[in-house]
């Protein structure tokens, strides 16, 4: 069974802090994704990566960066956290090929105060 | 930009009834997928329908796709309280990259 693990379930950070959200998958998937989920807005893609060291912007990349140094790990970085980045963050992975499903982690609920 | 848009936003039914959720999208797709999310958890893949398919079944789930109307529906038959969750459609664009674009979801409540 594919497992996508997000390092923290809940996180509370202060405005201006640099925040790292970590995600690890164990199925050798080429593609990894970071989404944020907000009430009434659904899931919005922040960044995704289709290979090690490769990344592509999603729909809302502003204020975020990502790092993929190893195939199994995809990190989301909030360079300077702001209150409008309070959200649920979901990591997902999938094999290359349009019919492959996404496998999600359980999410990190981030609160920025 | 959001591709899929589900309706209704919320649906409340009694156990044993059928639940139908709809999804509309704007540009041509390779396939459309439906996902389920229990409260506070990640999403779980339910079913995929390809652009050349019109209907697909999986257990109590039935998905239809009408590419001429750019719409899909998810039917859950004989619903159970355990089906209470949010349901999302996700589309994979033709000519697009590996990303899937999600709608805002339908929140389904099945009352015992």
Tab-separated table of C-alpha atoms in Angstrom:
chain	number	residue	atom	x	y	z
A	1	UNK	CA	0.000	0.000	0.000
A	2	UNK	CA	1.276	3.442	-0.914
A	3	UNK	CA	2.075	5.578	2.031
A	4	UNK	CA	2.486	9.335	1.946
A	5	UNK	CA	3.635	10.699	5.276
A	6	UNK	CA	3.518	14.324	6.299
A	7	UNK	CA	5.812	15.097	9.183
A	8	UNK	CA	3.402	17.169	11.254
A	9	UNK	CA	-0.329	16.890	11.771
A	10	UNK	CA	-0.655	20.299	13.430
A	11	UNK	CA	1.748	23.211	13.390
A	12	UNK	CA	1.571	26.664	14.948
A	13	UNK	CA	4.034	29.299	13.772
A	14	UNK	CA	4.502	33.029	14.181
A	15	UNK	CA	4.288	35.610	11.420
A	16	UNK	CA	7.636	36.029	9.704
A	17	UNK	CA	8.990	32.612	10.619
A	18	UNK	CA	10.445	30.306	8.003
A	19	UNK	CA	8.365	27.129	7.943
A	20	UNK	CA	9.229	23.739	6.508
A	21	UNK	CA	6.563	21.151	5.717
A	22	UNK	CA	7.962	17.731	4.917
A	23	UNK	CA	6.446	14.935	2.896
A	24	UNK	CA	7.786	11.446	2.231
A	25	UNK	CA	6.381	8.751	-0.043
A	26	UNK	CA	7.446	5.126	-0.146
A	27	UNK	CA	6.328	3.984	-3.600
A	28	UNK	CA	9.042	5.429	-5.821
A	29	UNK	CA	6.597	7.833	-7.471
A	30	UNK	CA	8.077	10.304	-9.901
A	31	UNK	CA	5.570	13.073	-9.225
A	32	UNK	CA	4.869	14.849	-5.983
A	33	UNK	CA	2.473	17.707	-5.246
A	34	UNK	CA	1.637	20.271	-2.619
A	35	UNK	CA	-1.942	21.536	-2.339
A	36	UNK	CA	-3.571	23.837	0.132
A	37	UNK	CA	-7.187	23.418	1.116
A	38	UNK	CA	-9.386	26.218	2.389
A	39	UNK	CA	-13.121	26.240	3.111
A	40	UNK	CA	-15.100	27.244	0.040
A	41	UNK	CA	-12.012	27.202	-2.195
A	42	UNK	CA	-11.336	23.491	-2.491
A	43	UNK	CA	-7.829	22.252	-3.248
A	44	UNK	CA	-5.418	24.587	-4.958
A	45	UNK	CA	-2.097	23.459	-6.345
A	46	UNK	CA	0.924	25.292	-4.970
A	47	UNK	CA	3.838	23.455	-6.601
A	48	UNK	CA	4.601	20.086	-8.023
A	49	UNK	CA	7.710	18.141	-8.940
A	50	UNK	CA	8.043	15.565	-11.708
A	51	UNK	CA	11.575	14.479	-10.883
A	52	UNK	CA	14.391	15.071	-8.437
A	53	UNK	CA	15.442	18.729	-8.437
A	54	UNK	CA	12.647	19.550	-10.903
A	55	UNK	CA	9.684	21.707	-9.965
A	56	UNK	CA	6.824	23.482	-11.602
A	57	UNK	CA	4.596	26.243	-10.276
A	58	UNK	CA	0.982	25.499	-9.634
A	59	UNK	CA	-1.846	27.991	-9.380
A	60	UNK	CA	-0.797	29.766	-6.182
A	61	UNK	CA	3.014	29.623	-5.775
A	62	UNK	CA	3.475	33.098	-4.307
A	63	UNK	CA	5.019	33.041	-0.854
A	64	UNK	CA	6.126	29.423	-1.187
A	65	UNK	CA	9.108	27.496	-2.453
A	66	UNK	CA	9.831	23.786	-2.682
A	67	UNK	CA	12.748	21.428	-2.542
A	68	UNK	CA	13.142	17.929	-3.952
A	69	UNK	CA	16.658	16.638	-3.326
A	70	UNK	CA	15.615	12.971	-3.116
A	71	UNK	CA	12.919	11.161	-5.027
A	72	UNK	CA	10.946	10.184	-1.937
A	73	UNK	CA	10.926	13.584	-0.233
A	74	UNK	CA	9.231	16.841	-1.202
A	75	UNK	CA	9.439	19.845	1.078
A	76	UNK	CA	7.264	22.938	1.060
A	77	UNK	CA	8.878	26.091	2.421
A	78	UNK	CA	7.110	29.211	3.595
A	79	UNK	CA	9.881	31.772	3.382
A	80	UNK	CA	8.202	34.227	5.736
A	81	UNK	CA	4.941	32.924	7.112
A	82	UNK	CA	1.926	35.198	7.027
A	83	UNK	CA	-1.527	34.839	8.572
A	84	UNK	CA	-3.108	34.288	5.159
A	85	UNK	CA	-1.084	31.100	4.872
A	86	UNK	CA	-3.057	29.542	7.700
A	87	UNK	CA	-4.525	26.512	5.982
A	88	UNK	CA	-4.582	22.756	5.586
A	89	UNK	CA	-1.638	21.596	3.469
A	90	UNK	CA	-1.904	18.322	1.607
A	91	UNK	CA	0.954	16.443	-0.005
A	92	UNK	CA	0.332	13.868	-2.713
A	93	UNK	CA	2.285	11.642	-5.060
A	94	UNK	CA	1.551	9.670	-8.202
A	95	UNK	CA	3.284	7.624	-10.833
A	96	UNK	CA	3.836	9.239	-14.239
A	97	UNK	CA	0.926	8.522	-16.583
A	98	UNK	CA	-2.378	10.305	-16.813
A	99	UNK	CA	-4.384	7.426	-15.364
A	100	UNK	CA	-2.388	7.095	-12.172
A	101	UNK	CA	-4.305	8.209	-9.097
A	102	UNK	CA	-2.992	10.652	-6.563
A	103	UNK	CA	-2.108	9.269	-3.135
A	104	UNK	CA	-2.488	11.802	-0.362
A	105	UNK	CA	-1.002	12.256	3.056
A	106	UNK	CA	-3.267	13.106	5.980
A	107	UNK	CA	-2.453	16.783	5.844
A	108	UNK	CA	-0.758	19.386	8.016
A	109	UNK	CA	-2.983	21.991	9.586
A	110	UNK	CA	-0.843	25.095	9.825
A	111	UNK	CA	-1.829	28.088	11.928
A	112	UNK	CA	0.170	31.289	11.588
A	113	UNK	CA	-0.377	33.758	14.424
B	1	UNK	CA	-7.357	27.890	-12.138
B	2	UNK	CA	-10.067	25.544	-10.955
B	3	UNK	CA	-11.183	23.158	-13.624
B	4	UNK	CA	-13.862	21.018	-12.024
B	5	UNK	CA	-16.821	22.525	-10.262
B	6	UNK	CA	-19.042	20.237	-8.244
B	7	UNK	CA	-22.654	20.709	-7.364
B	8	UNK	CA	-24.406	20.710	-5.082
B	9	UNK	CA	-22.016	22.180	-2.520
B	10	UNK	CA	-23.782	20.196	0.189
B	11	UNK	CA	-26.175	17.270	0.176
B	12	UNK	CA	-28.020	15.665	3.083
B	13	UNK	CA	-29.884	12.361	2.642
B	14	UNK	CA	-31.170	9.419	4.649
B	15	UNK	CA	-29.420	6.084	4.843
B	16	UNK	CA	-30.510	3.829	2.004
B	17	UNK	CA	-31.156	6.666	-0.429
B	18	UNK	CA	-29.033	7.353	-3.487
B	19	UNK	CA	-26.707	10.341	-3.651
B	20	UNK	CA	-25.827	12.092	-6.906
B	21	UNK	CA	-23.073	14.657	-7.257
B	22	UNK	CA	-22.171	16.512	-10.417
B	23	UNK	CA	-18.970	17.962	-11.785
B	24	UNK	CA	-18.502	20.366	-14.670
B	25	UNK	CA	-15.246	21.341	-16.305
B	26	UNK	CA	-14.107	23.811	-18.928
B	27	UNK	CA	-11.442	22.395	-21.215
B	28	UNK	CA	-10.889	19.028	-22.868
B	29	UNK	CA	-9.637	16.305	-20.593
B	30	UNK	CA	-7.801	13.002	-20.787
B	31	UNK	CA	-9.649	11.601	-17.826
B	32	UNK	CA	-11.653	12.574	-14.768
B	33	UNK	CA	-11.200	11.159	-11.297
B	34	UNK	CA	-13.351	11.222	-8.179
B	35	UNK	CA	-11.922	11.393	-4.676
B	36	UNK	CA	-13.384	11.172	-1.210
B	37	UNK	CA	-12.216	13.020	1.903
B	38	UNK	CA	-13.253	12.157	5.423
B	39	UNK	CA	-13.224	15.078	7.815
B	40	UNK	CA	-9.704	16.231	8.666
B	41	UNK	CA	-7.997	13.607	6.510
B	42	UNK	CA	-6.345	13.360	3.116
B	43	UNK	CA	-8.194	12.467	-0.061
B	44	UNK	CA	-8.677	8.903	-1.236
B	45	UNK	CA	-9.049	7.946	-4.885
B	46	UNK	CA	-12.394	6.346	-5.751
B	47	UNK	CA	-12.666	5.908	-9.490
B	48	UNK	CA	-11.282	7.140	-12.804
B	49	UNK	CA	-13.151	7.484	-16.070
B	50	UNK	CA	-11.353	8.063	-19.340
B	51	UNK	CA	-12.497	10.606	-21.908
B	52	UNK	CA	-13.567	7.831	-24.298
B	53	UNK	CA	-15.741	6.134	-21.662
B	54	UNK	CA	-19.326	7.079	-20.886
B	55	UNK	CA	-20.019	5.081	-17.743
B	56	UNK	CA	-18.089	3.143	-15.149
B	57	UNK	CA	-19.063	1.148	-12.071
B	58	UNK	CA	-17.224	0.201	-8.916
B	59	UNK	CA	-19.253	-1.452	-6.177
B	60	UNK	CA	-21.960	1.029	-5.144
B	61	UNK	CA	-20.379	3.795	-7.228
B	62	UNK	CA	-21.468	4.713	-10.714
B	63	UNK	CA	-19.714	7.444	-12.679
B	64	UNK	CA	-20.882	8.919	-15.956
B	65	UNK	CA	-19.065	11.263	-18.292
B	66	UNK	CA	-20.546	13.468	-20.989
B	67	UNK	CA	-17.706	15.119	-22.873
B	68	UNK	CA	-20.080	17.091	-25.094
B	69	UNK	CA	-21.463	18.814	-21.989
B	70	UNK	CA	-18.133	18.720	-20.172
B	71	UNK	CA	-19.750	17.150	-17.147
B	72	UNK	CA	-19.597	14.061	-14.966
B	73	UNK	CA	-21.761	12.640	-12.233
B	74	UNK	CA	-21.022	10.365	-9.300
B	75	UNK	CA	-23.872	8.235	-8.005
B	76	UNK	CA	-23.622	6.408	-4.696
B	77	UNK	CA	-26.384	3.849	-4.362
B	78	UNK	CA	-27.913	2.606	-1.116
B	79	UNK	CA	-25.934	5.128	0.922
B	80	UNK	CA	-24.639	4.402	4.417
B	81	UNK	CA	-23.743	6.680	7.302
B	82	UNK	CA	-20.099	5.777	6.607
B	83	UNK	CA	-20.387	7.457	3.188
B	84	UNK	CA	-20.533	10.819	4.959
B	85	UNK	CA	-17.578	12.736	3.517
B	86	UNK	CA	-16.645	15.364	0.959
B	87	UNK	CA	-16.359	14.276	-2.653
B	88	UNK	CA	-14.148	15.952	-5.234
B	89	UNK	CA	-13.706	15.587	-8.952
B	90	UNK	CA	-10.278	16.122	-10.493
B	91	UNK	CA	-9.366	16.535	-14.126
B	92	UNK	CA	-6.277	15.814	-16.117
B	93	UNK	CA	-6.097	18.179	-19.083
B	94	UNK	CA	-5.368	17.188	-22.632
B	95	UNK	CA	-1.922	18.510	-23.454
B	96	UNK	CA	-1.391	19.343	-19.821
B	97	UNK	CA	1.298	18.162	-17.491
B	98	UNK	CA	1.039	15.614	-14.714
B	99	UNK	CA	-1.053	17.815	-12.498
B	100	UNK	CA	-4.669	17.232	-11.559
B	101	UNK	CA	-6.977	20.154	-10.981
B	102	UNK	CA	-9.630	19.798	-8.298
B	103	UNK	CA	-13.050	21.304	-7.824
B	104	UNK	CA	-14.417	22.679	-4.571
B	105	UNK	CA	-16.196	19.494	-3.575
B	106	UNK	CA	-19.604	18.317	-2.448
B	107	UNK	CA	-20.132	17.689	1.252
B	108	UNK	CA	-22.364	14.651	1.663
B	109	UNK	CA	-24.114	13.859	4.940
B	110	UNK	CA	-25.898	10.526	5.262
B	111	UNK	CA	-28.225	10.473	8.241
B	112	UNK	CA	-28.787	7.135	10.004
